[in-house]
Short mmCIF file of C-alpha atoms and ligand atoms in Angstrom, two decimals:
data_model
loop_
_atom_site.label_atom_id
_atom_site.label_comp_id
_atom_site.label_asym_id
_atom_site.label_seq_id
_atom_site.Cartn_x
_atom_site.Cartn_y
_atom_site.Cartn_z
CA UNK A 26 0.00 0.00 0.00
CA UNK A 27 1.32 3.38 -1.05
CA UNK A 28 0.50 6.67 0.71
CA UNK A 29 1.56 10.10 -0.49
CA UNK A 30 2.07 12.47 2.44
CA UNK A 31 2.56 16.11 1.65
CA UNK A 32 3.20 19.22 3.71
CA UNK A 33 3.88 22.85 2.88
CA UNK A 34 6.79 25.28 2.95
CA UNK A 35 6.71 28.15 5.44
CA UNK A 36 4.58 31.17 4.55
CA UNK A 37 3.21 34.41 5.93
CA UNK A 38 6.00 35.14 8.40
CA UNK A 39 6.24 31.64 9.94
CA UNK A 40 9.81 30.76 10.88
CA UNK A 41 9.13 27.18 9.76
CA UNK A 42 6.09 25.15 8.81
CA UNK A 43 5.35 22.27 11.22
CA UNK A 44 3.80 20.33 8.33
CA UNK A 45 7.13 20.43 6.48
CA UNK A 46 9.04 19.34 9.60
CA UNK A 47 6.61 16.46 10.19
CA UNK A 48 6.88 15.28 6.58
CA UNK A 49 10.69 15.41 6.77
CA UNK A 50 10.60 13.31 9.96
CA UNK A 51 8.22 10.80 8.37
CA UNK A 52 10.60 10.40 5.43
CA UNK A 53 13.14 9.03 7.92
CA UNK A 54 10.68 6.59 9.56
CA UNK A 55 10.77 2.82 9.29
CA UNK A 56 8.06 2.37 6.69
CA UNK A 57 7.68 -1.37 7.29
CA UNK A 58 6.59 -0.57 10.85
CA UNK A 59 3.91 1.73 9.47
CA UNK A 60 2.65 -1.00 7.16
CA UNK A 61 2.88 1.01 3.96
CA UNK A 62 5.20 2.72 1.53
CA UNK A 63 5.32 6.47 2.12
CA UNK A 64 6.02 8.95 -0.62
CA UNK A 65 6.70 12.29 1.01
CA UNK A 66 6.80 15.74 -0.50
CA UNK A 67 6.79 19.38 0.53
CA UNK A 68 4.71 21.70 -1.65
CA UNK A 69 5.33 25.37 -2.26
CA UNK A 70 2.69 27.48 -0.49
CA UNK A 71 1.46 28.78 -3.83
CA UNK A 72 -2.00 28.26 -5.30
CA UNK A 73 -0.89 27.16 -8.75
CA UNK A 74 2.48 25.47 -8.26
CA UNK A 75 1.29 23.35 -5.31
CA UNK A 76 -1.52 21.79 -7.32
CA UNK A 77 0.70 21.15 -10.32
CA UNK A 78 3.28 19.38 -8.15
CA UNK A 79 0.87 17.18 -6.16
CA UNK A 80 -1.23 16.23 -9.18
CA UNK A 81 1.87 15.13 -11.07
CA UNK A 82 3.00 13.02 -8.09
CA UNK A 83 -0.43 11.38 -7.80
CA UNK A 84 -0.56 10.57 -11.51
CA UNK A 85 2.95 9.11 -11.44
CA UNK A 86 2.46 6.96 -8.33
CA UNK A 87 -1.19 5.92 -8.25
CA UNK A 88 -1.32 5.87 -4.41
CA UNK A 89 -4.03 4.24 -2.29
CA UNK A 90 -4.27 7.38 -0.20
CA UNK A 91 -3.17 11.00 -0.33
CA UNK A 92 -2.65 12.52 3.12
CA UNK A 93 -2.25 16.31 3.16
CA UNK A 94 -0.80 18.23 6.10
CA UNK A 95 -0.77 21.95 6.74
CA UNK A 96 -0.51 24.20 9.75
CA UNK A 97 -3.39 26.25 11.14
CA UNK A 98 -1.74 28.15 13.96
CA UNK A 99 -5.00 29.15 15.66
CA UNK A 100 -6.08 25.52 16.15
CA UNK A 101 -5.41 23.75 19.44
CA UNK A 102 -6.04 20.19 18.22
CA UNK A 103 -5.12 17.96 15.28
CA UNK A 104 -7.99 18.68 12.89
CA UNK A 105 -9.27 16.09 10.41
CA UNK A 106 -10.83 18.13 7.63
CA UNK A 107 -14.15 16.85 6.30
CA UNK A 108 -14.72 19.34 3.45
CA UNK A 109 -12.93 21.43 0.88
CA UNK A 110 -14.78 24.49 -0.41
CA UNK A 111 -14.71 25.84 -3.94
CA UNK A 112 -13.44 29.23 -2.84
CA UNK A 113 -10.15 31.06 -2.41
CA UNK A 114 -10.59 33.96 -0.02
CA UNK A 115 -7.52 35.21 1.81
CA UNK A 116 -5.87 38.59 2.14
CA UNK A 117 -2.53 36.88 2.79
CA UNK A 118 -0.36 36.54 -0.33
CA UNK A 119 0.78 33.11 -1.38
CA UNK A 120 4.55 32.62 -1.72
CA UNK A 121 4.38 33.62 -5.40
CA UNK A 122 2.81 36.95 -4.41
CA UNK A 123 -0.77 36.15 -5.48
CA UNK A 124 -3.79 37.24 -3.47
CA UNK A 125 -7.15 35.61 -4.20
CA UNK A 126 -10.24 37.11 -2.60
CA UNK A 127 -13.64 35.55 -3.16
CA UNK A 128 -12.60 33.63 -6.28
CA UNK A 129 -13.94 30.22 -7.17
CA UNK A 130 -11.26 27.54 -7.50
CA UNK A 131 -13.11 25.80 -10.31
CA UNK A 132 -15.66 28.18 -11.80
CA UNK A 133 -19.01 26.40 -11.76
CA UNK A 134 -17.56 23.36 -9.93
CA UNK A 135 -19.22 21.74 -6.88
CA UNK A 136 -19.39 24.22 -3.97
CA UNK A 137 -17.93 21.66 -1.56
CA UNK A 138 -16.30 18.27 -1.76
CA UNK A 139 -16.29 15.77 1.11
CA UNK A 140 -13.55 13.27 1.91
CA UNK A 141 -14.59 9.64 1.45
CA UNK A 142 -12.27 8.53 4.27
CA UNK A 143 -14.00 7.37 7.46
CA UNK A 144 -12.96 10.27 9.70
CA UNK A 145 -14.60 9.04 12.95
CA UNK A 146 -12.46 5.91 12.73
CA UNK A 147 -9.25 7.93 12.23
CA UNK A 148 -10.30 10.24 15.05
CA UNK A 149 -10.64 7.24 17.33
CA UNK A 150 -7.07 6.13 16.48
CA UNK A 151 -5.94 9.49 17.87
CA UNK A 152 -8.21 9.94 20.87
CA UNK A 153 -7.58 6.33 22.00
CA UNK A 154 -3.97 7.47 22.50
CA UNK A 155 -5.06 10.70 24.25
CA UNK A 156 -4.05 12.91 21.34
CA UNK A 157 -6.24 16.03 21.28
CA UNK A 158 -7.99 15.79 17.92
CA UNK A 159 -11.24 16.84 16.29
CA UNK A 160 -13.12 16.59 13.03
CA UNK A 161 -13.29 20.03 11.43
CA UNK A 162 -15.80 21.19 8.85
CA UNK A 163 -13.74 24.09 7.52
CA UNK A 164 -10.24 23.82 6.07
CA UNK A 165 -10.03 27.60 5.63
CA UNK A 166 -9.99 29.44 2.32
CA UNK A 167 -6.27 29.70 1.64
CA UNK A 168 -3.74 27.38 -0.05
CA UNK A 169 -4.49 24.22 2.01
CA UNK A 170 -8.19 24.32 1.15
CA UNK A 171 -7.26 25.09 -2.46
CA UNK A 172 -5.04 22.02 -2.78
CA UNK A 173 -7.52 19.81 -0.88
CA UNK A 174 -10.31 20.88 -3.25
CA UNK A 175 -8.22 20.33 -6.35
CA UNK A 176 -7.01 16.87 -5.26
CA UNK A 177 -10.51 15.70 -4.22
CA UNK A 178 -11.84 17.02 -7.53
CA UNK A 179 -9.13 15.26 -9.56
CA UNK A 180 -9.86 11.95 -7.82
CA UNK A 181 -13.61 12.43 -8.30
CA UNK A 182 -13.32 13.30 -11.99
CA UNK A 183 -10.89 10.45 -12.65
CA UNK A 184 -13.11 8.12 -10.63
CA UNK A 185 -10.13 6.45 -8.98
CA UNK A 186 -10.15 4.39 -5.78
CA UNK A 187 -7.54 6.71 -4.25
CA UNK A 188 -8.75 8.35 -1.04
CA UNK A 189 -7.68 11.74 0.21
CA UNK A 190 -7.79 13.41 3.59
CA UNK A 191 -6.35 16.69 4.81
CA UNK A 192 -5.15 17.28 8.37
CA UNK A 193 -4.53 20.71 9.84
CA UNK A 194 -1.87 20.71 12.53
CA UNK A 195 -1.95 23.13 15.45
CA UNK A 196 0.93 25.60 15.65
CA UNK A 197 3.87 24.52 17.74
CA UNK A 198 4.67 26.41 20.93
CA UNK A 199 6.04 29.90 20.50
CA UNK A 200 5.56 30.28 16.73
CA UNK A 201 3.81 33.33 15.36
CA UNK A 202 2.07 33.67 12.03
CA UNK A 203 -0.15 36.35 10.55
CA UNK A 204 -0.84 37.90 13.92
CA UNK A 205 -1.60 34.68 15.78
CA UNK A 206 0.73 33.75 18.58
CA UNK A 207 0.57 30.05 19.12
CA UNK A 208 1.19 29.49 22.80
CA UNK A 209 0.00 25.93 22.92
CA UNK A 210 2.07 23.03 24.10
CA UNK A 211 2.48 21.06 20.89
CA UNK A 212 5.97 20.11 19.76
CA UNK A 213 7.07 18.47 16.51
CA UNK A 214 7.52 14.99 18.12
CA UNK A 215 3.86 15.14 19.32
CA UNK A 216 2.73 15.98 15.81
CA UNK A 217 4.85 13.21 14.27
CA UNK A 218 3.33 10.74 16.74
CA UNK A 219 -0.17 11.94 15.85
CA UNK A 220 0.39 11.64 12.10
CA UNK A 221 1.89 8.16 12.47
CA UNK A 222 -1.35 7.17 14.23
CA UNK A 223 -3.33 8.70 11.37
CA UNK A 224 -1.25 6.66 8.90
CA UNK A 225 -1.66 3.37 10.75
CA UNK A 226 -5.39 4.14 11.07
CA UNK A 227 -5.59 4.68 7.31
CA UNK A 228 -3.71 1.42 6.65
CA UNK A 229 -6.13 -0.45 8.93
CA UNK A 230 -9.14 1.06 7.16
CA UNK A 231 -7.73 0.14 3.78
CA UNK A 232 -6.97 -3.42 4.92
CA UNK A 233 -10.51 -3.93 6.21
CA UNK A 234 -11.93 -2.56 2.93
CA UNK A 235 -9.79 -5.09 1.08
CA UNK A 236 -11.04 -7.90 3.29
CA UNK A 237 -7.75 -8.32 5.09
CA UNK A 238 -8.89 -6.84 8.40
CA UNK A 239 -9.18 -8.76 11.66
N1 PCA B 307 -1.22 26.25 6.00
C1 PCA B 307 -1.89 27.14 5.09
C2 PCA B 307 -1.20 26.97 3.77
C3 PCA B 307 0.03 26.18 4.04
C4 PCA B 307 -0.11 25.71 5.44
O1 PCA B 307 0.67 24.96 6.03
C5 PCA B 307 -3.40 26.94 5.05
O2 PCA B 307 -3.97 26.50 6.06
O3 PCA B 307 -4.01 27.22 4.03
#
């Protein structure tokens, strides 16, 4: 089983992006222990280039699952995102200098797309280990939502079996971005542990779908 895990480069005044650091840690993990092959990548925090890069990687590797990670510094928990909205609406520039306010991602496309992954089951993998986590119904309206929408849309249009889920990570202690000071207690090792649980939860789900579950 192959899983693509992507994160994003730093943006908007962040000194680093926890999603990038987590992806870089995962690339060093023992993949056999996770029960899958991981393909990791860090996307530019740019509306256009990020989608180009991830779509190419998906087409080249035909993964079972695409797991997206991004930081949302105002969140206190690991957030499993249920929906992507067909809207870009952020005053913050992307890293290529583009600002998109109130613009549809795909003109005339579905207003929202929902992940087909069983989020309550993934949530349980986290909360069973006392990791603060929630299901979120709003992935924002900046680059993460943009990429989530475009990937879900690609998979829908191509009618593939590949699943996709996006996870917003809370900011790590002390980091500041676009006016939000994240004073919570998360560190990178906590986030790596959480995402490894998400991955093993996804592998378990996939195995039971394929009739190999216990
Ligand atoms: N977070 C931003 C974009 C990149 C990232 O890590 C977002 O939530 O849209």
